[in-house]
PDB file of C-alpha atoms and ligand atoms in Angstrom:
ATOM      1  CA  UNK A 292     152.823  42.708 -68.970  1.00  0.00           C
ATOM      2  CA  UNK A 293     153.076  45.460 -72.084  1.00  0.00           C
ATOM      3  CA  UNK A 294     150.444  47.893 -71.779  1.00  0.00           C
ATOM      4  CA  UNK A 295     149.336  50.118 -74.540  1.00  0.00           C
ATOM      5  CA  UNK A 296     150.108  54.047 -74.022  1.00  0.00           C
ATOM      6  CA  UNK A 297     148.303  55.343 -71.256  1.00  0.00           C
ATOM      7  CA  UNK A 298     146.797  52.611 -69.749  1.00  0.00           C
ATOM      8  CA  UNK A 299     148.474  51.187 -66.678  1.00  0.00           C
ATOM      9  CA  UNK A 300     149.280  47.672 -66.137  1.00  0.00           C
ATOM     10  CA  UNK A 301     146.246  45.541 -64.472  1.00  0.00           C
ATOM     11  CA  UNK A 302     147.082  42.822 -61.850  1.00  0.00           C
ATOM     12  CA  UNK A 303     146.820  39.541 -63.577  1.00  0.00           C
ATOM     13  CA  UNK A 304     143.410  38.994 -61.536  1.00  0.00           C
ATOM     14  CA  UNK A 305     141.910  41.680 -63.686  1.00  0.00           C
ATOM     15  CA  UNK A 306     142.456  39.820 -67.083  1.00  0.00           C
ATOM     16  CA  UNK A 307     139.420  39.575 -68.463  1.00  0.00           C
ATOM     17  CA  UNK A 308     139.155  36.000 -68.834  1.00  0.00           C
ATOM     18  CA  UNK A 309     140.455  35.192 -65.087  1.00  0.00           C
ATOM     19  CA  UNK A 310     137.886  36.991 -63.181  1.00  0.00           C
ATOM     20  CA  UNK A 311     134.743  39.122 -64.037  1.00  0.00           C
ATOM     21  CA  UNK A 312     134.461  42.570 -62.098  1.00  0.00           C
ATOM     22  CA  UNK A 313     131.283  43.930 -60.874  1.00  0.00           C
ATOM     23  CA  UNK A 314     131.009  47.305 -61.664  1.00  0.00           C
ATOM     24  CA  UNK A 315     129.012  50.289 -60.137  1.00  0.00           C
ATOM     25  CA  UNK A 316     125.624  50.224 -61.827  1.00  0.00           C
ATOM     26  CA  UNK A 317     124.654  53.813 -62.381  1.00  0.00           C
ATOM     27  CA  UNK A 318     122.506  54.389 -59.430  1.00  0.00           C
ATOM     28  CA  UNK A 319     122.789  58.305 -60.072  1.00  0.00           C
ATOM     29  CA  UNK A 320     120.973  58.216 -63.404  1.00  0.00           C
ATOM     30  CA  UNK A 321     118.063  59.832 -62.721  1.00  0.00           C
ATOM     31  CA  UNK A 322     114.877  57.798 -61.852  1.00  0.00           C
ATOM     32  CA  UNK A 323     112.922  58.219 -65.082  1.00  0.00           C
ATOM     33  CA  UNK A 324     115.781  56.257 -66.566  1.00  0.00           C
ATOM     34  CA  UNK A 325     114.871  53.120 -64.702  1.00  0.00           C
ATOM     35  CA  UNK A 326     112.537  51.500 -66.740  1.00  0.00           C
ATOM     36  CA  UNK A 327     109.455  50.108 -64.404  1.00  0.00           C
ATOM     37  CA  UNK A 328     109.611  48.775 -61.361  1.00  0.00           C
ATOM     38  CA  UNK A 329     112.510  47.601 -58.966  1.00  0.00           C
ATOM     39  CA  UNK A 330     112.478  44.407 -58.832  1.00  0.00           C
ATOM     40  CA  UNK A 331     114.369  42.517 -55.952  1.00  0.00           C
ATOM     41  CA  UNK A 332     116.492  40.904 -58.294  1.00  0.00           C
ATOM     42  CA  UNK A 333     117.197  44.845 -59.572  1.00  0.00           C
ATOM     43  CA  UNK A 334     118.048  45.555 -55.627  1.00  0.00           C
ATOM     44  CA  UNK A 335     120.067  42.696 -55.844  1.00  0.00           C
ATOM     45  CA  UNK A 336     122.118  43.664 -58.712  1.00  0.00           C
ATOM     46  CA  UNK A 337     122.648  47.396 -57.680  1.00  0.00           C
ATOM     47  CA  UNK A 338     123.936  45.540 -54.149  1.00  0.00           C
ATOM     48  CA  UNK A 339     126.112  43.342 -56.002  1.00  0.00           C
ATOM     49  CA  UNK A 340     127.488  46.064 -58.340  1.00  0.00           C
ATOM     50  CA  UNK A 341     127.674  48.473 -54.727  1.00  0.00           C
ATOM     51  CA  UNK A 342     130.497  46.106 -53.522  1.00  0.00           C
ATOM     52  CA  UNK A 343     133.021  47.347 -56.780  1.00  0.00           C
ATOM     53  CA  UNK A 344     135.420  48.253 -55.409  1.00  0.00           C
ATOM     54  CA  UNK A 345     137.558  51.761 -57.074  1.00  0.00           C
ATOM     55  CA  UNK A 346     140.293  48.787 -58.093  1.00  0.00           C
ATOM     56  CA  UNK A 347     137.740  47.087 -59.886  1.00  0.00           C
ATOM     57  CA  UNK A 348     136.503  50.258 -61.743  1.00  0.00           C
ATOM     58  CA  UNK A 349     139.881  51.071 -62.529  1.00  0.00           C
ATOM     59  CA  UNK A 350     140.337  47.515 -63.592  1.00  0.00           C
ATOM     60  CA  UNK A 351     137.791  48.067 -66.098  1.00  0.00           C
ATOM     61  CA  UNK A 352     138.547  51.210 -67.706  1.00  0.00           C
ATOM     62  CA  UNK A 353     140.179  50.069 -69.836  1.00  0.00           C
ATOM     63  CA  UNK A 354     140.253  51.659 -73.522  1.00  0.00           C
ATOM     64  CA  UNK A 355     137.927  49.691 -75.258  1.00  0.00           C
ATOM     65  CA  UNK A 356     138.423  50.053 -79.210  1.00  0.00           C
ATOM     66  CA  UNK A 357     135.593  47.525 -80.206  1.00  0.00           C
ATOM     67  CA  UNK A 358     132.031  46.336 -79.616  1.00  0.00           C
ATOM     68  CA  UNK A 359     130.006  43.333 -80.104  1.00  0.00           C
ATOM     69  CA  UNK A 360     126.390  43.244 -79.903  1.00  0.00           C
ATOM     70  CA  UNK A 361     123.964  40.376 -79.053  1.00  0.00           C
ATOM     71  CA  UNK A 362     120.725  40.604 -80.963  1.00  0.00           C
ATOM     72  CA  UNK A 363     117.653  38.923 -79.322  1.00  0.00           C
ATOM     73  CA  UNK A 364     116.826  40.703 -75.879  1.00  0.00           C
ATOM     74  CA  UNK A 365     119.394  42.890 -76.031  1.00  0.00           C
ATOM     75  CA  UNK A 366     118.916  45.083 -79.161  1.00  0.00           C
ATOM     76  CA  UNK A 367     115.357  44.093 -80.150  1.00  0.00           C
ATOM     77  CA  UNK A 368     112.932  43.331 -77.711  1.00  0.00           C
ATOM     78  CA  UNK A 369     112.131  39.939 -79.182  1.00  0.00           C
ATOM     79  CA  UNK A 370     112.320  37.950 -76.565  1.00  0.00           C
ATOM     80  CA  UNK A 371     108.824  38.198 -75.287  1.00  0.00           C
ATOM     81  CA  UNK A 372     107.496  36.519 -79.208  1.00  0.00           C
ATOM     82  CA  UNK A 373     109.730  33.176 -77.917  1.00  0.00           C
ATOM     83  CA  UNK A 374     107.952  33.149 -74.817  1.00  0.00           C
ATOM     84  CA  UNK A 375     104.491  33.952 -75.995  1.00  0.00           C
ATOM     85  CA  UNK A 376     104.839  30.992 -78.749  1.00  0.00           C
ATOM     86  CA  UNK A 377     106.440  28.199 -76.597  1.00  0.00           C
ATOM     87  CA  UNK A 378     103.918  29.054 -73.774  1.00  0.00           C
ATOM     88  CA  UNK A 379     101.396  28.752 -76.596  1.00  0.00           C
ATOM     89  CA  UNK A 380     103.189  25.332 -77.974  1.00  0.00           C
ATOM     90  CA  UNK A 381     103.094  24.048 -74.321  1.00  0.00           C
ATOM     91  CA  UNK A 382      99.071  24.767 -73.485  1.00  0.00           C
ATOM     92  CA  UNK A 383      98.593  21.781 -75.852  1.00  0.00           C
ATOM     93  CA  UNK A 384      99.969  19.642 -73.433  1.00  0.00           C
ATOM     94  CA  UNK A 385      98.715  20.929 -70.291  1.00  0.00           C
ATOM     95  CA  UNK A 386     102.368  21.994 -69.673  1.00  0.00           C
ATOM     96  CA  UNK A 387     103.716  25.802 -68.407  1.00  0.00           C
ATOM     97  CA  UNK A 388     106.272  27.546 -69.414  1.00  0.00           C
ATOM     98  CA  UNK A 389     108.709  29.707 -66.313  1.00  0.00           C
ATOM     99  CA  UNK A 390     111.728  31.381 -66.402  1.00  0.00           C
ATOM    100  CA  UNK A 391     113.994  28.804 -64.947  1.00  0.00           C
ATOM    101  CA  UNK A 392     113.591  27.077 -68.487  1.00  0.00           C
ATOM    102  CA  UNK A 393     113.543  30.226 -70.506  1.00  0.00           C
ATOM    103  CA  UNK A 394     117.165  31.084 -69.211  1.00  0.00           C
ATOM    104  CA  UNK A 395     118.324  28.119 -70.366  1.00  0.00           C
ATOM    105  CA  UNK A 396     116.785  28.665 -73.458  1.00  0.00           C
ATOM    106  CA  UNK A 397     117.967  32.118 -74.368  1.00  0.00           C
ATOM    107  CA  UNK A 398     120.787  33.007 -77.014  1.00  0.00           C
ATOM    108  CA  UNK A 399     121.060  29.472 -78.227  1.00  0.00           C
ATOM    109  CA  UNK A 400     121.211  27.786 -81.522  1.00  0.00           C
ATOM    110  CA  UNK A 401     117.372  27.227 -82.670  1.00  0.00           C
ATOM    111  CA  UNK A 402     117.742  23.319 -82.823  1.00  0.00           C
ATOM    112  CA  UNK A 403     119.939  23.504 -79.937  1.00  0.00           C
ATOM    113  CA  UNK A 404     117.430  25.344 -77.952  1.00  0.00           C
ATOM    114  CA  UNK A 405     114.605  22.746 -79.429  1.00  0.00           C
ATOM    115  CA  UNK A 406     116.431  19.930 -77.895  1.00  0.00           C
ATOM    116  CA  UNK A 407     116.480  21.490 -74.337  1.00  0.00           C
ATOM    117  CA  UNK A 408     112.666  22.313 -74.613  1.00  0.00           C
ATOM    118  CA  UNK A 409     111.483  18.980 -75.757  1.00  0.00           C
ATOM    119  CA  UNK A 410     113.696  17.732 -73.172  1.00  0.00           C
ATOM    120  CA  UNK A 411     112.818  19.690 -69.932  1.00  0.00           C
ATOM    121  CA  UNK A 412     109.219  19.507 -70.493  1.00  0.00           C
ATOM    122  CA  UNK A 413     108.769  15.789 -70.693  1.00  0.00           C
ATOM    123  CA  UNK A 414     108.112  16.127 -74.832  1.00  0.00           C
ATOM    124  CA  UNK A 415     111.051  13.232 -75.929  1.00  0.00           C
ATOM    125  CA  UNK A 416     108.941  11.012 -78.142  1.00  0.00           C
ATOM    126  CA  UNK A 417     105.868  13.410 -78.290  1.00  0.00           C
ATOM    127  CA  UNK A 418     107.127  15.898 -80.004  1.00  0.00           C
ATOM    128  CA  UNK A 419     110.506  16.019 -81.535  1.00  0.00           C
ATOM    129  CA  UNK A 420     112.782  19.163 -81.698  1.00  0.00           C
ATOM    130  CA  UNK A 421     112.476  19.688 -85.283  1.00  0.00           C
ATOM    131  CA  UNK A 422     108.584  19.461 -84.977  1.00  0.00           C
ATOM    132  CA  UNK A 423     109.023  21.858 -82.506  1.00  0.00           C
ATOM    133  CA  UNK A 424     111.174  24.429 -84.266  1.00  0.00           C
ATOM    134  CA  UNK A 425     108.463  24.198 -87.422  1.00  0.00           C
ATOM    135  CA  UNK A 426     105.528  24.611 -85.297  1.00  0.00           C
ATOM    136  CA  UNK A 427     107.724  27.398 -83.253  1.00  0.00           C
ATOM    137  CA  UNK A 428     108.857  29.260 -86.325  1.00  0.00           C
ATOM    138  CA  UNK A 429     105.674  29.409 -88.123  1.00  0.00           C
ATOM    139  CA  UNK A 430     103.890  31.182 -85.455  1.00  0.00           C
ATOM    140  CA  UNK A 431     106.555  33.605 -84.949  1.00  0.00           C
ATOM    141  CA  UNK A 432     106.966  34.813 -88.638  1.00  0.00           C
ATOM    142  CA  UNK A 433     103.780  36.951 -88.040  1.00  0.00           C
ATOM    143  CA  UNK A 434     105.653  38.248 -84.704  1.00  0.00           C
ATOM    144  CA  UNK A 435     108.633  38.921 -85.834  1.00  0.00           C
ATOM    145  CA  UNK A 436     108.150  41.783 -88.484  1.00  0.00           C
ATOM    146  CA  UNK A 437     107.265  43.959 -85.317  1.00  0.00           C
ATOM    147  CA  UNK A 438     110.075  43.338 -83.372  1.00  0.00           C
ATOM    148  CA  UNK A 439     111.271  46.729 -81.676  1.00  0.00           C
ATOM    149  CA  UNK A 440     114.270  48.490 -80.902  1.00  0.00           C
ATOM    150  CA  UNK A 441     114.684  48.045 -76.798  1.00  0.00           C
ATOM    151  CA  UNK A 442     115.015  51.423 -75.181  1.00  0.00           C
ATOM    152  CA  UNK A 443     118.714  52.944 -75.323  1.00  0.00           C
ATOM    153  CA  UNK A 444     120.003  51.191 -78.693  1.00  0.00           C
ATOM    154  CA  UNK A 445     119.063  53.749 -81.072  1.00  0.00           C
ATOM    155  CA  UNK A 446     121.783  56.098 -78.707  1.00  0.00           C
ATOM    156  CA  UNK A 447     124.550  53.524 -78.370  1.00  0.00           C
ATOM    157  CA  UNK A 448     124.567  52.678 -81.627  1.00  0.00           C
ATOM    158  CA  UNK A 449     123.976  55.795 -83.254  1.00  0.00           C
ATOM    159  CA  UNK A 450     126.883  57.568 -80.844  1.00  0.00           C
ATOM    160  CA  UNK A 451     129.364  54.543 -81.269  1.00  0.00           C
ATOM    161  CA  UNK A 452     129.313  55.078 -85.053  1.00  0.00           C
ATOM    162  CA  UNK A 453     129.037  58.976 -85.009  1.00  0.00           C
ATOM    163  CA  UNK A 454     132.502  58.427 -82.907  1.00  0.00           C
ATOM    164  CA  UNK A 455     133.788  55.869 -85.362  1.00  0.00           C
ATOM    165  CA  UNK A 456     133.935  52.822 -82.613  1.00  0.00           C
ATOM    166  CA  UNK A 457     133.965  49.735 -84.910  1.00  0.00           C
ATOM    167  CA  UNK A 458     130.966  47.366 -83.832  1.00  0.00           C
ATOM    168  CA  UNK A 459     129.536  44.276 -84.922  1.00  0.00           C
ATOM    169  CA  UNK A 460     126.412  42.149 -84.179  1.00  0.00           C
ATOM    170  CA  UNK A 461     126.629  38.033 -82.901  1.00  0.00           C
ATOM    171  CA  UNK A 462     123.194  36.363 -82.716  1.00  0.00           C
ATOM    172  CA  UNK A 463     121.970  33.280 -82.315  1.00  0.00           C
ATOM    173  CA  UNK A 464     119.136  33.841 -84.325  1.00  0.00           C
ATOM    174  CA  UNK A 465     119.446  32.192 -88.187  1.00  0.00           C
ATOM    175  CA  UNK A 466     119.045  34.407 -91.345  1.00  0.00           C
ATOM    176  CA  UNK A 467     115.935  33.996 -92.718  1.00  0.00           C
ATOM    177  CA  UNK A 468     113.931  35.190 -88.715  1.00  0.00           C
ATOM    178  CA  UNK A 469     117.208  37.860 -88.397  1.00  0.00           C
ATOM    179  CA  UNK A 470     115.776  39.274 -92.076  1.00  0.00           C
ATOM    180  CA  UNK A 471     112.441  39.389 -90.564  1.00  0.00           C
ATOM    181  CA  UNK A 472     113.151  40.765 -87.198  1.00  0.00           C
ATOM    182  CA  UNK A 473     115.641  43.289 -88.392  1.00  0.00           C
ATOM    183  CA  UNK A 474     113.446  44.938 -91.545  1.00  0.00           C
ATOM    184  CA  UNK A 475     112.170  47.570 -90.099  1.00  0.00           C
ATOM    185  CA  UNK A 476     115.437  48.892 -88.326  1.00  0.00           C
ATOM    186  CA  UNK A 477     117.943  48.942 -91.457  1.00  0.00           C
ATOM    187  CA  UNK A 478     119.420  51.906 -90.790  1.00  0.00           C
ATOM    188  CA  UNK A 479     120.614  50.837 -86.969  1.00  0.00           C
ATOM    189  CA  UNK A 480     121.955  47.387 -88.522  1.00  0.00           C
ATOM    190  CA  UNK A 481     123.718  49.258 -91.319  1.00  0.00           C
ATOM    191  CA  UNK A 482     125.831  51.188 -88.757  1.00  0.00           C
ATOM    192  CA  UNK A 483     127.303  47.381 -88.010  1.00  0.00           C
ATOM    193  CA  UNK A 484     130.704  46.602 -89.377  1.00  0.00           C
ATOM    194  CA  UNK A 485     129.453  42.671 -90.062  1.00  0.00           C
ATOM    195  CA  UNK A 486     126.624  40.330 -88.459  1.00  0.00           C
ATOM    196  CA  UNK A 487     127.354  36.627 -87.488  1.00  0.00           C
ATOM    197  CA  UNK A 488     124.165  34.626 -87.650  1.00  0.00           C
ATOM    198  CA  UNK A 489     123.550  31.287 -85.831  1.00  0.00           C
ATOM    199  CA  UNK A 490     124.080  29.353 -88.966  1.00  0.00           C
ATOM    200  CA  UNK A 491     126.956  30.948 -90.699  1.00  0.00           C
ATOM    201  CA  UNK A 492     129.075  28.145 -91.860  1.00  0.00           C
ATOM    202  CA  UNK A 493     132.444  29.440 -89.550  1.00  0.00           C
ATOM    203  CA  UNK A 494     130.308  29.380 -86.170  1.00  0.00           C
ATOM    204  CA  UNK A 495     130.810  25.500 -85.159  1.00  0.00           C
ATOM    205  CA  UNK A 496     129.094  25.747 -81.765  1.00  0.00           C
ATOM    206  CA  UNK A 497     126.427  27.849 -80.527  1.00  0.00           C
ATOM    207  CA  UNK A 498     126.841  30.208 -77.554  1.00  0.00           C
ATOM    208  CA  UNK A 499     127.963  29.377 -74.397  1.00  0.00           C
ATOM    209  CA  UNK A 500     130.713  28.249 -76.810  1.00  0.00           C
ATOM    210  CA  UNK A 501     133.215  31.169 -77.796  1.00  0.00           C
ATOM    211  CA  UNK A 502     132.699  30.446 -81.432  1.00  0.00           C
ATOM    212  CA  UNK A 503     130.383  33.388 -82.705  1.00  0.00           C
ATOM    213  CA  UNK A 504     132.404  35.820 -80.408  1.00  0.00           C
ATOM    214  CA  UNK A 505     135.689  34.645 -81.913  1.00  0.00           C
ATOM    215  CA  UNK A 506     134.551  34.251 -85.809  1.00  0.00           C
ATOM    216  CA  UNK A 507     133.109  38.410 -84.641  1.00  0.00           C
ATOM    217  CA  UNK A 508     136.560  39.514 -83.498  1.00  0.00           C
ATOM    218  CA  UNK A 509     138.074  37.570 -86.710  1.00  0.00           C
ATOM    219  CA  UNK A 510     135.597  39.615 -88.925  1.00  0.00           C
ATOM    220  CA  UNK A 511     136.551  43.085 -87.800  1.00  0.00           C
ATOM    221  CA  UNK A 512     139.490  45.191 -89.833  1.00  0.00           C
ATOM    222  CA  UNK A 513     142.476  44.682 -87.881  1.00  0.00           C
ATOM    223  CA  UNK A 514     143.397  42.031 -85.565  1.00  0.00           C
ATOM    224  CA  UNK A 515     141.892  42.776 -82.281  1.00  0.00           C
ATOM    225  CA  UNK A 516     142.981  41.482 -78.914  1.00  0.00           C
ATOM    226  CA  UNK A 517     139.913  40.289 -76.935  1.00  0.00           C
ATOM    227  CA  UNK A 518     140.109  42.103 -74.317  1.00  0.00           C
ATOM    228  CA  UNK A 519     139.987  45.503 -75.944  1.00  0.00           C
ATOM    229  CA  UNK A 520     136.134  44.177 -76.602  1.00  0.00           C
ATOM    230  CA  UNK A 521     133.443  45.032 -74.895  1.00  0.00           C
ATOM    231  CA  UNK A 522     129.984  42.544 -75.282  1.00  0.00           C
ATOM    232  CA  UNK A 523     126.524  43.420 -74.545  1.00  0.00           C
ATOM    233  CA  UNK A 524     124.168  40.237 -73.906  1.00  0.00           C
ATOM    234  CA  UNK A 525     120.941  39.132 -72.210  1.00  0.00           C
ATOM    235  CA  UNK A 526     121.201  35.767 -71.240  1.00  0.00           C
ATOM    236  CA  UNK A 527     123.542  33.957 -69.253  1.00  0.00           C
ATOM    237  CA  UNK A 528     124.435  31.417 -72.361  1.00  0.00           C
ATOM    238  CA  UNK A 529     125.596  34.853 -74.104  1.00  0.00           C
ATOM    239  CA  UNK A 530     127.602  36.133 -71.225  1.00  0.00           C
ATOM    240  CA  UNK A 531     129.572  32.384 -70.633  1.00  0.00           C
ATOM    241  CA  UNK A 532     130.257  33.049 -74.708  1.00  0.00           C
ATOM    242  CA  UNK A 533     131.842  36.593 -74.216  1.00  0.00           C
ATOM    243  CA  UNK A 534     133.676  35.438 -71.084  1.00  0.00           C
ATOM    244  CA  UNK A 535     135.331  32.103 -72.284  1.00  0.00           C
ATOM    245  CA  UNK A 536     135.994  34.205 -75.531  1.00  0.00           C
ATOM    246  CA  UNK A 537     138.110  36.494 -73.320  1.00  0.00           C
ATOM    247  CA  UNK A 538     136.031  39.441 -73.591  1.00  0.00           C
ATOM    248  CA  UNK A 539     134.732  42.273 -71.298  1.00  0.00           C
ATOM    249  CA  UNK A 540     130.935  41.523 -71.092  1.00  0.00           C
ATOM    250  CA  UNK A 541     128.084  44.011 -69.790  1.00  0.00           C
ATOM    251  CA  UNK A 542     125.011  42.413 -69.176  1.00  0.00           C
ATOM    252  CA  UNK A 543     121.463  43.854 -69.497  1.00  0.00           C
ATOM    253  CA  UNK A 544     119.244  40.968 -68.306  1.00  0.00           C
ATOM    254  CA  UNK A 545     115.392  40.459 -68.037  1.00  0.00           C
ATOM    255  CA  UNK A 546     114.391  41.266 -64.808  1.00  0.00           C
ATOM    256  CA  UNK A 547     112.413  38.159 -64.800  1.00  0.00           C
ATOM    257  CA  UNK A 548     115.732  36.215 -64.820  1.00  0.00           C
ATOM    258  CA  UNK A 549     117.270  35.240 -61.398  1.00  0.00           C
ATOM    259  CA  UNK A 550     119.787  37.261 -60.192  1.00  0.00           C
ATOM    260  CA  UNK A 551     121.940  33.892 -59.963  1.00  0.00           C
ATOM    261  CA  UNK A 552     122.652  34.178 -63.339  1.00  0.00           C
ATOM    262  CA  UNK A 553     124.365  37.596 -63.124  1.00  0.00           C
ATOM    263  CA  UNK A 554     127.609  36.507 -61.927  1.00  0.00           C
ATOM    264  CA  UNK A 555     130.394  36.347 -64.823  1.00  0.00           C
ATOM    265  CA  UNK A 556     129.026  39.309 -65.932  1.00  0.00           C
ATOM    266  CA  UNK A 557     131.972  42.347 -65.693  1.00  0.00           C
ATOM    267  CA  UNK A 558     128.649  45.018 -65.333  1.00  0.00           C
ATOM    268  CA  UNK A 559     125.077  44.534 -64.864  1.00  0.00           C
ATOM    269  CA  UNK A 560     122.552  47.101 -66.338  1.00  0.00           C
ATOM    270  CA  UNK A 561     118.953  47.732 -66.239  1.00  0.00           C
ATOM    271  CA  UNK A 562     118.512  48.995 -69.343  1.00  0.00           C
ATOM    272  CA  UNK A 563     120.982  50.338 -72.219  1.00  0.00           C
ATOM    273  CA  UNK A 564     119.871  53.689 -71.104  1.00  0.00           C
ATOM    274  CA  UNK A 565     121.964  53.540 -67.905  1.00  0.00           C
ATOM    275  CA  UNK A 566     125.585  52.502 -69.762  1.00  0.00           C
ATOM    276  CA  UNK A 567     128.165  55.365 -69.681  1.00  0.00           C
ATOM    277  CA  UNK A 568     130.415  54.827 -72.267  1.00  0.00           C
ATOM    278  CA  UNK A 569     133.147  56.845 -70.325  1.00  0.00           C
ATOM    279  CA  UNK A 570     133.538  54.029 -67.890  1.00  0.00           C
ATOM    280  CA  UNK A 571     134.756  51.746 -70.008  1.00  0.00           C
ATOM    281  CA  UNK A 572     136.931  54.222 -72.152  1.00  0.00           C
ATOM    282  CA  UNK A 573     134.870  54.621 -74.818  1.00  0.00           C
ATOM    283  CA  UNK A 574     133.864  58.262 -75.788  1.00  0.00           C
ATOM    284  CA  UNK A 575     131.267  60.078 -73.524  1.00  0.00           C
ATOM    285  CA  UNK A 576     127.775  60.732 -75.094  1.00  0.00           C
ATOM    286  CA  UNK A 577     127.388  64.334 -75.150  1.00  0.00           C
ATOM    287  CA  UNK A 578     123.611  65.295 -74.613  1.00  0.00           C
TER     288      UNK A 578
HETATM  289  O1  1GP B  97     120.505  37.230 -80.617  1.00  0.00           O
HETATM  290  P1  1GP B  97     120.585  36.120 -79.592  1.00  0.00           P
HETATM  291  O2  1GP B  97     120.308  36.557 -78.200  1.00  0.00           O
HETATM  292  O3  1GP B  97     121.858  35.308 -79.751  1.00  0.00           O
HETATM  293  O4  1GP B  97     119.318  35.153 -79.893  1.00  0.00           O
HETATM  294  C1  1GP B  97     119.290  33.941 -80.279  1.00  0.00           C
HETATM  295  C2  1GP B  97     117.909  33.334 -80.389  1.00  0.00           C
HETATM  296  O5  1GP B  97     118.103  31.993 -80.229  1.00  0.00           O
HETATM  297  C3  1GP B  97     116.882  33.809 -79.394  1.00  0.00           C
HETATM  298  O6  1GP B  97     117.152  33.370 -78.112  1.00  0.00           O
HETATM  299 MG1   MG B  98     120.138  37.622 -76.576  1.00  0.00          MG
END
């Protein structure tokens, strides 16, 4: 297999889009850096990243040239305004709203999304998912104006483009809440190369489907082989995306969300705080 000067030619296994490789969380950053409590599912994924082996880190550092971003629980801290307002939804029906749902939830297609709510929680024929999506989206205009930056973005992002790494953002989320969510942060979103929106015209299928990763890639300057990308996501629907789309994939998941969904993930974080670019051959931050 051609590899590009200096990098050295990874065992078919390592391929991206054959296997994903845990990686060593960075259990030396120091505590302040860990946001809040460990969780057990935190334990859990510094255990799972503790088996890497030094193949698998060497598998992985590989020289990354471009970056893709996930928007919703990954860059802003959104998240939390879909939860409050479909817990809110459900009280009318006497219904409650956990986690197990919420992952399945996550990084979707609004109407897509919709269906799988009205579905799980008994609503078919009640309430239908574009009732749902109205109600949903009316409460969260008021939200969404306050969305904020989640801790360690305003670094990335800012270091990625002061080092000239070409970067993009692929959401789920539609135009008209991504206006809203995004006003008060121009300046981090105009450091993107493009943004792919859950209803641009080229993305035919939401994520898990490769689509928005793909038309992401497509959008960038020069053709770019997939597996010079690295992702970051939340949820597990984004990480199947990156993954099927041949992409390296870090994950930085809620630590409400069960450690079973951590698996095709190539690195599991904490918190954007704890990445080190250097790992995955990008350029080291220097403070
Ligand atoms: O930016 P992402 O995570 O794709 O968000 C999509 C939106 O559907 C919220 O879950
Ligand atoms: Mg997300």
């Amino acid at each position: 297999m051609a590899s590009r000067a200096g990098l050295f030619l990874l065992p078919l296994a390592f391929l991206p889009h054959r296997r994903p490789i845990s990686l060593p969380a960075l259990r030396h950053s120091p505590p302040s850096l860990h946001l809040g409590r460990r969780s057990s599912s935190h334990l859990l994924m510094e255990k799972e990243a503790a088996t890497a082996t030094a193949t698998a880190t060497e598998a992985a550092r590989r020289r990354i040239t471009h970056v893709i971003f996930d928007m919703d629980g990954l860059l802003l801290d959104s998240e939390p305004f879909y939860t409050l307002v479909q817990e809110k939804v459900l009280e009318r029906f006497n219904k409650t709203f956990d986690w197990s749902l919420k992952a399945k939830l996550m990084g979707k297609k609004a109407i897509e999304s919709a269906r799988i709510f009205v579905e799980e929680c008994g609503l078919t024929g009640v309430l239908t998912p574009e009732e749902f999506l109205e109600e949903r989206e009316g409460l969260l205009q008021e939200l969404f104006p306050s969305c904020q930056l989640l801790p360690g973005v305003d670094r990335l992002i800012s270091h990625l483009h002061v080092n000239q790494i070409p970067m993009c953002v692929a959401t789920g989320s539609y135009k008209q809440t991504f206006d809203l969510k995004t006003q008060r942060h121009g300046e981090i979103f105009s450091m993107m190369h493009h943004i792919v929106m859950g209803d641009d015209p080229d993305v035919k299928h939401g994520k898990p489907s490769p689509d928005i990763f793909q038309v992401a890639a497509n959008r960038f300057e020069r053709n770019v082989d997939p597996a010079d990308i690295l992702v970051f996501e939340d949820a597990p629907a984004g990480v199947a995306a990156a993954k099927s789309a041949g992409m390296w994939v870090v994950m930085v998941p809620d630590e409400r969300l069960d450690a079973s969904h951590h698996k095709e993930a190539d690195q599991i974080l904490t918190s954007l705080l704890d990445f080190s670019p250097s790992l995955w051959g990008l350029p080291p931050f220097t403070k």
